[in-house]
Coordinates of C-alpha atoms and ligand atoms in Angstrom, one line a residue:
M226 CA -92.8 -8.7 48.8
N227 CA -94.9 -6.3 49.2
Y228 CA -94.8 -3.9 46.3
L229 CA -95.7 -4.3 43.0
R230 CA -91.9 -6.3 41.2
E231 CA -92.8 -4.5 38.0
V232 CA -92.9 -1.0 40.0
R233 CA -90.3 -1.3 41.8
K234 CA -88.3 -2.2 38.4
Q235 CA -90.0 0.8 36.8
Y236 CA -88.7 3.3 39.6
E237 CA -85.1 1.7 39.8
N238 CA -84.8 2.1 36.5
Y239 CA -86.2 5.5 35.7
P240 CA -86.3 7.7 38.7
Y241 CA -89.9 9.7 38.8
P242 CA -89.5 12.5 38.1
F243 CA -86.6 13.3 37.0
R244 CA -84.4 15.7 38.8
D245 CA -80.9 16.8 38.8
P246 CA -79.7 17.6 42.7
K247 CA -77.9 20.3 41.1
D248 CA -80.1 22.5 40.9
E249 CA -81.3 23.1 44.7
K250 CA -78.2 25.2 44.2
K251 CA -80.9 27.3 42.4
R252 CA -84.7 27.1 43.2
L253 CA -86.2 25.5 46.0
L254 CA -89.4 23.0 43.9
T255 CA -92.8 23.6 45.5
T256 CA -95.6 20.8 45.9
E257 CA -99.1 21.9 46.0
D258 CA -100.2 20.4 48.6
S259 CA -97.3 21.2 51.3
F260 CA -97.5 24.7 51.6
L261 CA -97.6 24.2 56.0
E262 CA -99.8 27.6 55.2
K263 CA -102.2 25.9 52.9
I264 CA -102.3 21.9 55.5
N265 CA -102.4 24.8 58.6
H266 CA -106.2 26.3 56.7
Y267 CA -107.9 22.9 55.7
C268 CA -106.9 21.0 58.3
Y269 CA -106.3 22.4 61.4
A270 CA -108.8 25.4 61.1
G271 CA -105.3 28.0 60.8
K272 CA -104.6 26.9 64.6
Q273 CA -101.2 24.0 64.5
D274 CA -98.2 25.6 65.3
F275 CA -95.6 22.9 63.3
N276 CA -93.2 22.5 66.6
N277 CA -92.9 18.8 67.8
Y278 CA -94.0 18.3 63.9
R279 CA -94.0 14.7 62.2
A280 CA -93.9 14.2 58.6
L281 CA -94.0 11.3 56.0
V282 CA -93.3 11.1 52.8
A283 CA -95.0 7.6 51.8
G284 CA -92.9 7.4 47.8
G285 CA -91.2 10.2 47.8
G286 CA -89.3 9.1 45.0
T287 CA -87.3 11.6 44.3
G288 CA -87.7 13.9 46.8
S289 CA -89.8 17.3 46.1
A290 CA -92.3 16.9 48.7
A291 CA -89.9 15.4 51.4
I292 CA -87.5 18.9 50.5
F293 CA -90.1 21.3 50.2
L294 CA -91.1 20.0 54.2
A295 CA -87.8 19.1 55.4
E296 CA -86.9 23.5 54.3
Q297 CA -90.4 24.6 55.9
L298 CA -90.0 22.1 59.0
C299 CA -86.3 22.7 59.5
R300 CA -87.2 25.7 61.2
R301 CA -89.9 25.2 63.4
K302 CA -88.9 22.9 66.9
G303 CA -88.3 19.7 66.8
S304 CA -89.7 19.0 63.7
E305 CA -88.6 16.2 61.4
V306 CA -89.5 14.2 58.2
V307 CA -89.5 10.9 56.5
Y308 CA -89.0 9.8 53.7
L309 CA -90.3 6.4 52.5
D310 CA -90.1 4.7 48.7
I311 CA -89.2 1.3 47.4
S312 CA -86.7 2.9 44.8
K313 CA -83.4 3.0 46.1
K314 CA -82.5 4.9 42.8
S315 CA -85.4 7.4 43.8
M316 CA -84.0 7.5 47.3
E317 CA -79.8 8.8 46.2
V318 CA -81.4 11.5 44.0
A319 CA -83.5 12.6 47.0
Q320 CA -81.2 12.0 49.2
K321 CA -78.2 14.4 47.3
R322 CA -81.0 16.9 46.6
A323 CA -81.6 17.2 50.4
A324 CA -76.8 17.3 51.2
I325 CA -76.8 20.1 48.8
R326 CA -79.8 21.8 50.8
D327 CA -77.3 21.2 54.1
L328 CA -81.1 19.3 55.2
D329 CA -80.0 17.1 58.4
N330 CA -84.3 17.0 59.5
I331 CA -85.0 13.9 56.7
T332 CA -84.9 10.3 58.2
W333 CA -84.4 7.8 55.1
V334 CA -86.2 4.8 54.8
H335 CA -86.1 2.1 51.9
G336 CA -89.3 -0.2 52.3
S337 CA -92.9 -0.6 51.2
L338 CA -95.8 1.7 52.5
L339 CA -97.5 -1.3 52.7
E340 CA -95.3 -2.3 55.8
L341 CA -95.7 1.0 57.5
P342 CA -97.6 -1.2 60.1
E343 CA -94.0 -3.1 61.2
L344 CA -91.9 -0.5 60.6
E345 CA -92.4 1.1 64.2
L346 CA -91.1 4.7 62.5
G347 CA -94.3 6.3 65.3
T348 CA -96.6 8.6 64.4
F349 CA -97.3 11.2 61.6
N350 CA -98.9 14.6 62.3
Y351 CA -99.2 14.7 58.4
I352 CA -98.7 11.9 55.7
N353 CA -98.0 13.1 51.4
C354 CA -98.8 10.6 50.0
V355 CA -98.8 11.8 45.8
G356 CA -98.6 9.6 42.7
V357 CA -98.4 6.4 44.0
L358 CA -101.7 5.3 45.7
H359 CA -102.5 4.0 42.0
H360 CA -99.5 2.4 41.6
L361 CA -100.7 -0.1 44.4
E362 CA -101.6 -4.1 44.0
D363 CA -104.5 -2.9 46.4
H364 CA -105.0 0.7 47.1
H365 CA -107.6 -0.2 50.2
A366 CA -104.1 -1.7 52.1
G367 CA -102.4 1.3 51.0
L368 CA -104.7 3.9 52.3
Q369 CA -104.9 1.7 55.2
A370 CA -101.5 1.6 56.1
L371 CA -101.3 4.9 56.0
G372 CA -103.8 5.4 58.5
S373 CA -102.3 2.5 60.5
V374 CA -99.4 5.8 61.4
L375 CA -101.6 8.6 61.0
A376 CA -101.6 10.3 65.0
E377 CA -105.6 10.8 65.9
D378 CA -106.3 14.3 65.1
G379 CA -103.3 14.5 61.8
C380 CA -103.9 15.1 58.3
M381 CA -103.1 13.8 54.7
G382 CA -102.4 14.9 51.7
I383 CA -103.1 12.7 48.8
M384 CA -102.4 12.9 44.8
V385 CA -103.8 10.0 42.7
Y386 CA -105.2 9.8 39.0
G387 CA -108.7 10.7 37.9
R388 CA -109.9 7.8 35.2
N389 CA -112.3 10.5 33.3
G390 CA -109.5 12.3 32.2
R391 CA -106.9 10.4 32.4
T392 CA -109.1 8.5 29.0
P393 CA -106.8 9.3 25.8
V394 CA -103.7 7.8 27.5
Y395 CA -105.7 4.7 29.4
Q396 CA -106.2 3.7 26.3
M397 CA -102.5 5.1 24.8
Q398 CA -101.7 2.2 27.6
E399 CA -103.8 -0.1 26.1
L400 CA -102.4 -0.5 22.8
M401 CA -99.1 -0.1 23.8
R402 CA -99.9 -2.9 26.3
L403 CA -100.9 -5.3 22.6
V404 CA -97.8 -3.9 21.2
N405 CA -95.2 -5.1 23.7
E406 CA -97.0 -7.9 24.3
E407 CA -93.9 -10.2 23.5
E408 CA -90.9 -7.6 24.7
E409 CA -89.4 -7.8 27.6
D410 CA -86.8 -4.7 27.4
M411 CA -87.8 -2.0 29.2
Q412 CA -85.9 0.4 26.8
V413 CA -87.1 -0.7 23.8
K414 CA -90.6 -0.5 24.9
V415 CA -90.5 3.1 25.2
E416 CA -88.2 2.8 21.5
N417 CA -92.0 1.7 20.6
T418 CA -93.8 3.9 22.4
K419 CA -91.6 6.8 20.2
R420 CA -92.0 5.3 16.7
L421 CA -95.4 4.8 17.4
L422 CA -96.2 8.9 18.8
A423 CA -94.3 10.1 16.2
D424 CA -96.8 8.4 14.2
L425 CA -100.5 8.5 15.5
P426 CA -103.5 9.1 12.7
P427 CA -104.8 12.7 14.0
S428 CA -108.8 10.3 14.5
N429 CA -106.3 8.4 17.7
F430 CA -108.3 9.7 20.6
F431 CA -104.8 10.7 22.2
K432 CA -103.6 12.3 19.1
R433 CA -107.2 15.1 19.7
S434 CA -105.8 16.2 22.7
E435 CA -102.2 15.5 22.9
K436 CA -101.0 19.1 23.3
E437 CA -102.3 18.2 27.0
W438 CA -100.0 15.7 27.6
L439 CA -96.6 16.3 26.0
S440 CA -95.5 19.1 28.0
E441 CA -95.1 15.1 30.7
V442 CA -92.4 13.9 27.9
E443 CA -90.7 17.1 26.9
Q444 CA -90.0 17.1 30.7
Y445 CA -88.5 14.1 31.6
G446 CA -88.0 12.6 28.3
D447 CA -88.2 8.3 28.4
I448 CA -88.3 8.3 32.2
G449 CA -92.2 10.4 31.7
I450 CA -92.5 8.3 28.9
Y451 CA -92.4 4.8 30.6
D452 CA -94.3 6.7 33.2
L453 CA -96.9 7.9 30.9
F454 CA -97.7 5.2 28.2
L455 CA -95.9 1.9 30.0
H456 CA -96.9 2.1 33.7
S457 CA -98.3 -1.7 35.2
H458 CA -100.2 -0.8 37.5
D459 CA -101.9 2.0 37.0
H460 CA -105.8 3.3 38.2
G461 CA -107.8 6.5 37.9
F462 CA -110.6 6.8 39.9
D463 CA -113.6 8.6 39.2
V464 CA -115.4 10.8 41.6
L465 CA -117.8 8.2 43.3
E466 CA -115.1 5.6 43.9
L467 CA -112.6 8.3 45.1
Y468 CA -114.9 9.4 47.9
D469 CA -116.2 5.4 48.5
W470 CA -112.5 4.3 48.6
V471 CA -111.6 7.1 51.5
E472 CA -114.5 6.6 53.4
S473 CA -114.3 3.1 53.6
C474 CA -110.7 3.6 54.7
G475 CA -111.9 5.4 57.6
F476 CA -111.4 9.1 56.7
H477 CA -113.2 12.2 55.1
L478 CA -112.1 14.2 52.5
I479 CA -111.3 17.7 53.3
E480 CA -111.0 19.5 49.5
F481 CA -110.2 18.9 46.3
I482 CA -106.9 20.6 46.6
G483 CA -105.0 21.0 42.6
S484 CA -104.4 23.4 40.3
K485 CA -105.0 23.3 36.6
F486 CA -109.3 21.9 36.6
E487 CA -108.3 20.6 39.5
S488 CA -109.1 22.9 42.7
K489 CA -112.4 23.3 44.7
I490 CA -114.8 24.6 41.7
G491 CA -113.1 22.7 39.3
Y492 CA -115.2 20.0 41.1
E493 CA -118.2 22.4 41.4
P494 CA -121.2 22.5 38.7
Q495 CA -122.4 26.0 38.7
T496 CA -118.7 26.1 37.2
F497 CA -120.2 25.1 33.9
I498 CA -123.4 25.0 34.1
R499 CA -125.6 28.2 33.4
H500 CA -129.3 27.4 33.3
P501 CA -131.1 27.6 37.5
A502 CA -133.1 25.3 37.5
L503 CA -131.2 23.3 36.3
L504 CA -129.2 23.9 39.1
K505 CA -131.2 23.8 41.6
T506 CA -132.1 20.2 40.3
I507 CA -128.1 19.7 40.7
A508 CA -127.8 21.0 44.0
K509 CA -130.4 18.8 45.8
L510 CA -127.7 15.6 45.1
P511 CA -125.2 15.1 47.9
R512 CA -121.9 16.5 47.4
P513 CA -120.1 13.8 46.1
K514 CA -123.0 13.4 43.1
Q515 CA -122.3 17.3 42.8
Q516 CA -119.3 16.8 42.0
A517 CA -118.9 13.5 39.9
I518 CA -121.5 15.5 37.7
A519 CA -118.7 18.5 37.2
E520 CA -116.1 16.0 36.8
L521 CA -117.8 14.5 34.1
L522 CA -119.0 17.2 32.5
S523 CA -115.6 19.3 32.8
G524 CA -113.7 16.1 31.2
L525 CA -110.3 17.9 32.8
I526 CA -110.2 16.2 35.5
Q527 CA -106.6 14.2 35.1
R528 CA -105.3 14.7 39.4
H529 CA -107.9 13.7 42.4
S530 CA -105.4 16.3 44.9
F531 CA -107.1 16.3 48.3
Y532 CA -106.9 16.5 51.9
C533 CA -108.3 14.1 54.1
S534 CA -108.3 13.2 58.0
R535 CA -110.8 11.6 60.4
K536 CA -111.5 14.8 61.5
T537 CA -114.5 16.9 60.2
K538 CA -115.1 21.1 59.9
T539 CA -110.6 21.0 59.8
I540 CA -111.4 24.5 57.4
A541 CA -111.0 27.4 59.1
R542 CA -114.1 29.9 58.5
L543 CA -114.3 33.2 58.4
D544 CA -115.9 33.9 61.4
D545 CA -113.3 34.5 64.7
P546 CA -112.0 37.9 64.5
D547 CA -108.2 36.9 65.8
D548 CA -107.6 34.8 62.3
V549 CA -105.0 37.1 60.3
P550 CA -106.2 36.6 56.6
F551 CA -102.7 36.5 54.2
F552 CA -102.5 35.5 49.8
L553 CA -100.5 32.5 49.2
N554 CA -97.2 33.3 48.0
P555 CA -97.2 34.8 46.1
V556 CA -99.9 38.0 46.1
P557 CA -101.7 37.1 42.7
L558 CA -102.2 40.1 40.0
G559 CA -102.7 43.1 42.1
I560 CA -106.6 42.2 43.3
P561 CA -106.5 44.7 45.5
E562 CA -105.6 47.0 43.0
M563 CA -107.8 45.9 40.7
I564 CA -111.0 46.6 43.9
E565 CA -109.0 50.6 45.4
K566 CA -109.7 50.7 41.4
S567 CA -113.5 50.1 40.5
P568 CA -115.4 50.5 43.8
G569 CA -119.6 49.5 43.3
R570 CA -117.7 47.1 40.3
K571 CA -117.9 44.3 39.9
I572 CA -114.1 42.1 39.4
S573 CA -114.2 39.5 36.9
L574 CA -110.8 37.1 37.4
M575 CA -109.4 34.6 35.9
S576 CA -108.5 31.1 38.3
P577 CA -105.5 29.5 38.2
D578 CA -107.6 26.7 36.4
Q579 CA -108.4 29.4 33.5
I580 CA -112.1 29.3 35.0
S581 CA -113.5 33.1 35.1
L582 CA -115.2 34.7 38.2
Q583 CA -116.9 37.4 38.8
F584 CA -117.5 38.7 41.8
L585 CA -118.2 42.5 43.9
P586 CA -116.8 43.3 46.7
G587 CA -118.3 45.0 49.6
K588 CA -117.9 48.3 49.8
H589 CA -115.3 47.7 52.7
S590 CA -113.4 45.9 50.6
A591 CA -110.8 48.7 49.3
A592 CA -109.9 49.8 53.1
I593 CA -109.8 46.2 54.1
F594 CA -107.4 45.0 51.0
R595 CA -105.4 48.2 52.1
H596 CA -104.3 46.5 55.9
L597 CA -104.5 43.4 55.0
D598 CA -100.5 42.8 55.1
G599 CA -100.0 39.1 56.1
R600 CA -99.9 39.5 59.7
R601 CA -103.1 41.3 61.5
S602 CA -106.1 39.9 62.8
L603 CA -109.2 40.7 61.0
K604 CA -110.1 42.6 65.0
T605 CA -106.8 44.7 64.1
I606 CA -107.8 45.6 60.0
F607 CA -110.6 46.5 61.6
N608 CA -109.9 48.4 63.8
R609 CA -107.4 50.1 61.7
V610 CA -110.3 50.7 58.6
R611 CA -112.7 52.3 60.9
K612 CA -110.2 54.3 62.0
E613 CA -109.5 55.6 58.5
G614 CA -112.7 56.7 58.3
H615 CA -112.7 58.8 60.8
G616 CA -114.4 56.6 63.6
T617 CA -117.2 55.4 61.5
K618 CA -119.6 52.4 63.7
V619 CA -119.8 49.9 61.3
S620 CA -118.9 46.0 63.7
N621 CA -117.0 43.7 62.8
S622 CA -119.3 41.3 62.1
E623 CA -121.3 44.2 59.5
L624 CA -117.1 43.8 58.1
L625 CA -116.4 40.2 58.2
E626 CA -120.4 40.1 55.7
D627 CA -118.8 43.4 53.9
F628 CA -115.7 40.7 53.0
R629 CA -117.0 36.8 52.9
P630 CA -118.0 37.1 49.1
T631 CA -114.9 38.0 48.0
Y632 CA -112.9 36.6 50.9
D633 CA -114.7 33.2 49.4
I634 CA -113.7 33.4 45.6
L635 CA -110.4 34.4 46.8
S636 CA -110.4 31.4 49.5
N637 CA -111.7 28.9 46.9
I638 CA -109.6 29.0 44.6
G639 CA -106.8 29.0 47.0
W640 CA -105.6 32.1 46.7
L641 CA -106.8 34.0 50.6
L642 CA -106.1 31.3 53.4
L643 CA -106.4 32.2 57.1
R644 CA -104.3 31.3 60.2
H645 CA -104.3 31.8 63.1
H646 CA -102.8 35.1 65.7
S647 CA -100.7 32.8 67.5
V648 CA -99.7 30.9 65.4
Q649 CA -96.5 32.2 63.7
A650 CA -96.4 33.3 60.2
F651 CA -94.8 31.3 57.1
T652 CA -91.7 31.8 55.4
S653 CA -91.9 32.3 51.8
A654 CA -90.9 30.1 49.1
A655 CA -88.8 32.9 47.6
L656 CA -87.3 33.5 51.5
L657 CA -86.3 29.4 51.9
Q658 CA -84.3 29.2 49.2
E659 CA -81.9 32.2 50.8
R660 CA -80.9 30.4 53.4
V661 CA -79.0 27.2 50.4
G662 CA -77.8 30.6 48.4
S663 CA -76.0 31.8 51.7
L664 CA -74.2 28.0 52.5
R665 CA -71.4 27.6 51.5
L666 CA -70.9 24.6 48.8
Ligands
SAM7 C1 -94.9 8.5 39.7 S1 -94.0 8.4 41.4 C2 -94.3 9.8 43.0 C3 -93.1 10.3 43.8 C4 -93.5 11.1 44.2 N1 -94.7 10.9 45.0 C5 -94.1 12.9 43.6 O1 -94.8 13.1 43.8 O2 -93.1 13.4 42.8 C6 -94.7 7.1 42.1 C7 -93.5 6.7 43.7 O3 -93.9 5.1 44.2 C8 -93.1 5.0 45.1 N2 -93.4 3.4 45.0 C9 -94.5 2.3 45.0 N3 -94.8 1.9 45.7 C10 -94.6 2.4 47.0 C11 -94.9 0.5 47.4 N4 -95.9 0.0 47.5 N5 -94.3 1.8 48.7 C12 -93.2 2.7 49.4 N6 -93.1 3.7 47.5 C13 -93.6 3.4 46.3 C14 -91.8 4.7 43.6 O4 -90.8 3.9 43.3 C15 -92.1 6.3 43.2 O5 -91.0 6.5 43.7

């Protein structure tokens, strides 16, 4: 048996997260790592066309990532998704969802990711493994098993829990292990948890921050309670342990890509520290140590979501005039309009992480944004800016430098990305859902 018996039992009884297949008719759920445009920007310098592309969803659960990837890849030539999970019940939910969407580009495999070296599924260009590896007895063996089927230039989108940010949850798990020591019945364990949750003293460590967590319980009911408080194996990582683990398995951590305090800027000391001398001292440390400082300072990182691969320098950079800048849908809160309205003034905005940011747009930024439509390359945008300025002499490299501070801020929070102009534009999630709306179901 190549998995933990208790973990399988949990996910057969409580398929996680709860999903009602009927909801597929109404909406397409997106998962943060699986936007093709994001994978392209971070892992392929914007140059992947996703034709003949194979994605594995390892520990696919009730199917959200497999479905989102399959919806996107069914529009590319010869591409497919393989779903793998030890829980038959979860796989059945995912299969029902895919059937409603009429998706036929998913191969379904019931099995453990630890068996991947023997399963003969071929190699994969992308592996999604979200919320799974921290539930294995040996997370090194898990990541190595994924590596055994990853193409040489492939990449992975991984999420594991953050130890520091989940401190209150780990205290509750410890409490429930003590309370339920003699209890075998899973539902009685859930009921015991509810009894305690209803009456936690105000001093209790979890109680002090329960608002942050209870949405899980409200959304998923008993399934959420089991996953949060009663999991038999849940290993949280801090940033330094995370880097050690990823690197010891032969991978390079490309970037953190989470939301809610867990995007790149949530891992940067300058987001939380104002004192210039202290910042200067910290800036001399290696990047993982700087990120570990931010993690301990903010206390907000509950999950580490990141891309990794064997290659380095895979992130698209604002240097190639043939790149197309575009907003990851939907276009956020009137940024182009704000820049247009306040020439020469600092713009303040709130990142999706609720971190407040300020930047000073360059003097050509308003004109650049007027022509930025997600289809034009920087070269074309710059030509239009010059034309609009009645033959201004400003060069491509000057315009690039003028745009860079604005681009850096917006790309650091994952709003503005790049793709090479040779790559077909990506379809928005809203348009992907239109296909399902037009099916006769
Ligand atoms: C917390 S759920 C996450 C599901 C999904 N990745 C998501 O983000 O919605 C964890 C899933 O991992 C699966 N799992 C746990 N150990 C596994 C293993 N060794 N091989 C394959 N799947 C596994 C469980 O059955 C469960 O469906």
